[in-house]
Amino acid sequence: MKTTVDARGLACPQPVLLAKKAIAENEEVTVIVDNDTAVENIRRLAAKAACDFSVTEKVSGIWEIALVRTQSSNQAAADAGAVEPEFSCGVAPTMGAGPLVVVISDNHMGNGDDVLGDVLIRAFIHTLSQLKPLPATIICYNAGVKLAVKESAVLDDLQQLAQAGVDILVCGTCVNYFGLGDRIAAGRISNMYDILETMAGAAHLVRP
């Protein structure tokens, strides 16, 4: 089957995630993007998934990418139990080494520009849902609890992670400090003992 993915206007890593999903379900995929970062990300995805890759700049700043699943990619999927290669941003724990715990202490990612930090934290949390295996726990404290409120831009992603079995701990002291008690819509209110115990028992801690 063939399909087209229009990923124009989407921030990283959305174009490559959509392309990954499409090529897992179709033999041929055309992806339309409007930035060269997306082109390079999808180029790497094609190499990892053993797909033929070609790109054409249709007009200035608009690229059309063709992905075609090859016999080798189909065989690789069959050899792996029909599981397509996973795209992930982050460090996955070694099998059997213990849980991966993600600790989020702010509603922005990194220091510097808050607008950019907002874009980055949205991309980070969305990409967590693509990690295999998923983190066991996400801990939100300090301004990180603001990500779990009803009007949060990442609420859908957090709820999806929770539905997939990820335990989301939201610091109760922080919730009270910011006056968010009636606005938390993802995860469960927790305490410092549970948070410390979870962090101490983690094999890997990831902090954006």
Coordinates of C-alpha atoms in Angstrom, one line a residue:
M1 CA 0.0 0.0 0.0
K2 CA 1.0 3.6 -0.5
T3 CA 0.3 6.6 1.7
T4 CA 1.3 10.3 2.0
V5 CA 2.2 12.1 5.3
D6 CA 2.0 15.8 5.3
A7 CA 4.3 16.9 8.1
R8 CA 4.7 20.5 7.2
G9 CA 4.5 22.8 10.2
L10 CA 5.2 20.1 12.7
A11 CA 8.0 20.4 15.2
C12 CA 10.7 17.8 15.8
P13 CA 10.3 14.8 16.4
Q14 CA 6.7 14.7 14.9
P15 CA 7.7 14.3 11.2
V16 CA 10.0 11.3 11.9
L17 CA 7.5 9.7 14.3
L18 CA 4.7 10.0 11.7
A19 CA 7.0 8.6 9.0
K20 CA 8.0 5.7 11.2
K21 CA 4.4 4.8 11.9
A22 CA 3.5 5.1 8.2
I23 CA 6.3 2.9 6.9
A24 CA 5.5 0.3 9.4
E25 CA 2.0 0.0 8.0
N26 CA 2.7 0.7 4.2
E27 CA 5.1 -0.5 1.6
E28 CA 5.6 3.0 0.1
V29 CA 5.3 6.3 2.0
T30 CA 5.7 9.9 0.7
V31 CA 6.5 12.4 3.5
I32 CA 6.2 16.2 2.9
V33 CA 8.3 18.4 5.2
D34 CA 9.3 22.0 5.4
N35 CA 12.7 21.9 7.2
D36 CA 16.0 20.2 6.5
T37 CA 16.2 18.8 10.1
A38 CA 13.2 16.6 9.3
V39 CA 14.8 15.5 6.1
E40 CA 17.9 14.4 7.9
N41 CA 15.9 12.7 10.7
I42 CA 13.9 10.7 8.2
R43 CA 17.0 9.9 6.2
R44 CA 18.4 8.3 9.4
L45 CA 15.1 6.5 10.0
A46 CA 15.3 5.0 6.5
A47 CA 18.8 3.7 7.0
K48 CA 17.8 2.2 10.3
A49 CA 14.7 0.6 8.9
A50 CA 16.5 -0.6 5.7
C51 CA 14.2 1.5 3.4
D52 CA 15.0 3.0 0.1
F53 CA 15.2 6.8 0.5
S54 CA 14.9 9.6 -2.0
V55 CA 14.2 13.3 -1.6
T56 CA 13.1 16.1 -3.9
E57 CA 12.9 19.8 -3.1
K58 CA 9.5 20.6 -4.8
V59 CA 9.7 24.3 -4.1
S60 CA 12.0 26.4 -2.0
G61 CA 11.8 25.1 1.6
I62 CA 9.4 22.2 0.8
W63 CA 10.8 18.7 0.4
E64 CA 9.1 15.5 -0.7
I65 CA 10.6 12.3 0.7
A66 CA 9.9 8.9 -0.8
L67 CA 10.4 5.8 1.5
V68 CA 10.0 2.3 0.1
R69 CA 10.3 -0.8 2.2
T70 CA 12.8 -3.2 0.7
Q71 CA 13.0 -7.0 0.9
S72 CA 15.7 -6.7 3.4
S73 CA 13.6 -4.4 5.7
N74 CA 10.7 -6.9 5.4
Q75 CA 13.0 -9.8 6.3
A76 CA 14.5 -7.9 9.2
A77 CA 11.0 -7.2 10.6
A78 CA 10.1 -10.9 10.2
D79 CA 13.3 -12.0 11.9
A80 CA 12.5 -9.6 14.8
G81 CA 9.0 -10.9 15.2
A82 CA 7.5 -8.4 12.9
V83 CA 8.6 -5.5 15.2
E84 CA 9.7 -2.5 13.3
P85 CA 12.9 -0.7 14.4
E86 CA 12.0 1.8 17.2
F87 CA 12.8 5.5 17.1
S88 CA 13.8 6.8 20.5
C89 CA 15.2 9.9 22.1
G90 CA 16.8 9.1 25.4
V91 CA 18.6 6.3 27.2
A92 CA 16.8 3.0 27.5
P93 CA 17.8 0.8 30.4
T94 CA 19.7 -2.4 29.8
M95 CA 17.3 -5.4 29.8
G96 CA 16.9 -6.7 33.4
A97 CA 19.0 -3.8 34.9
G98 CA 16.0 -2.2 36.6
P99 CA 13.5 0.6 35.9
L100 CA 14.1 3.8 34.0
V101 CA 12.8 6.9 35.8
V102 CA 12.3 10.3 34.2
V103 CA 12.6 13.3 36.5
I104 CA 11.1 16.6 35.3
S105 CA 11.7 19.6 37.5
D106 CA 10.5 22.4 35.2
N107 CA 7.8 23.1 32.6
H108 CA 10.6 24.1 30.2
M109 CA 13.6 22.2 28.9
G110 CA 17.1 23.6 29.4
N111 CA 18.2 27.1 30.3
G112 CA 18.0 30.2 28.1
D113 CA 15.0 31.0 26.0
D114 CA 11.7 30.0 27.6
V115 CA 9.8 29.8 24.3
L116 CA 12.4 27.4 22.9
G117 CA 12.3 25.5 26.3
D118 CA 8.6 25.1 25.9
V119 CA 8.9 23.6 22.5
L120 CA 11.7 21.3 23.6
I121 CA 9.8 19.9 26.7
R122 CA 6.7 19.2 24.5
A123 CA 8.9 17.3 22.0
F124 CA 10.7 15.4 24.9
I125 CA 7.5 14.2 26.5
H126 CA 5.9 13.3 23.2
T127 CA 8.9 11.3 22.3
L128 CA 8.8 9.4 25.6
S129 CA 5.8 7.5 24.3
Q130 CA 8.0 6.1 21.5
L131 CA 10.7 4.8 23.9
K132 CA 11.0 1.0 24.1
P133 CA 10.8 0.0 26.9
L134 CA 8.7 2.8 28.3
P135 CA 10.0 4.5 31.5
A136 CA 8.6 2.9 34.6
T137 CA 7.9 6.2 36.3
I138 CA 7.8 9.9 35.5
I139 CA 8.4 12.2 38.5
C140 CA 7.2 15.8 38.3
Y141 CA 8.3 18.3 40.9
N142 CA 8.9 22.0 41.3
A143 CA 7.6 23.8 38.2
G144 CA 7.4 20.4 36.5
V145 CA 4.0 19.8 38.1
K146 CA 2.6 22.5 35.9
L147 CA 2.9 20.0 33.0
A148 CA 0.2 17.8 34.6
V149 CA -2.6 20.4 34.8
K150 CA -5.8 20.4 32.8
E151 CA -4.7 23.1 30.3
S152 CA -1.2 21.7 29.8
A153 CA 0.0 21.3 26.2
V154 CA 1.4 17.9 27.0
L155 CA -1.6 16.6 29.0
D156 CA -2.7 14.2 26.2
D157 CA 0.8 12.7 26.0
L158 CA 1.0 12.3 29.8
Q159 CA -2.4 10.6 29.9
Q160 CA -1.4 8.3 27.1
L161 CA 1.8 7.3 29.0
A162 CA -0.3 6.7 32.1
Q163 CA -2.7 4.5 30.2
A164 CA 0.3 2.6 28.9
G165 CA 1.3 1.8 32.5
V166 CA 3.8 4.6 33.3
D167 CA 3.4 5.7 36.9
I168 CA 3.4 9.5 37.0
L169 CA 4.2 10.9 40.4
V170 CA 3.3 14.6 41.0
C171 CA 4.9 16.2 44.0
G172 CA 2.1 17.2 46.5
T173 CA 4.2 19.9 48.2
C174 CA 4.8 21.5 44.8
V175 CA 1.1 21.2 43.8
N176 CA 0.1 23.0 47.0
Y177 CA 2.8 25.7 46.6
F178 CA 1.6 26.6 43.2
G179 CA -2.1 26.3 44.2
L180 CA -2.8 23.6 41.6
G181 CA -4.7 21.1 43.8
D182 CA -7.9 21.2 41.7
R183 CA -6.2 21.3 38.3
I184 CA -4.0 18.2 38.2
A185 CA -5.3 16.0 35.4
A186 CA -2.5 13.4 34.9
G187 CA -0.7 11.1 37.4
R188 CA -1.2 10.9 41.1
I189 CA -0.2 13.3 43.9
S190 CA 2.8 11.9 45.7
N191 CA 5.1 12.7 48.5
M192 CA 8.9 13.1 49.0
Y193 CA 9.3 9.7 50.5
D194 CA 7.8 7.9 47.5
I195 CA 9.7 10.2 45.1
L196 CA 13.0 9.5 46.9
E197 CA 12.3 5.8 47.1
T198 CA 11.6 5.7 43.4
M199 CA 14.7 7.6 42.5
A200 CA 16.9 5.5 44.7
G201 CA 15.6 2.3 43.2
A202 CA 16.0 3.4 39.6
A203 CA 18.6 1.8 37.3
H204 CA 18.7 5.0 35.2
L205 CA 17.5 8.5 35.9
V206 CA 16.9 10.8 32.9
R207 CA 16.5 14.5 33.4
P208 CA 15.6 16.7 30.5

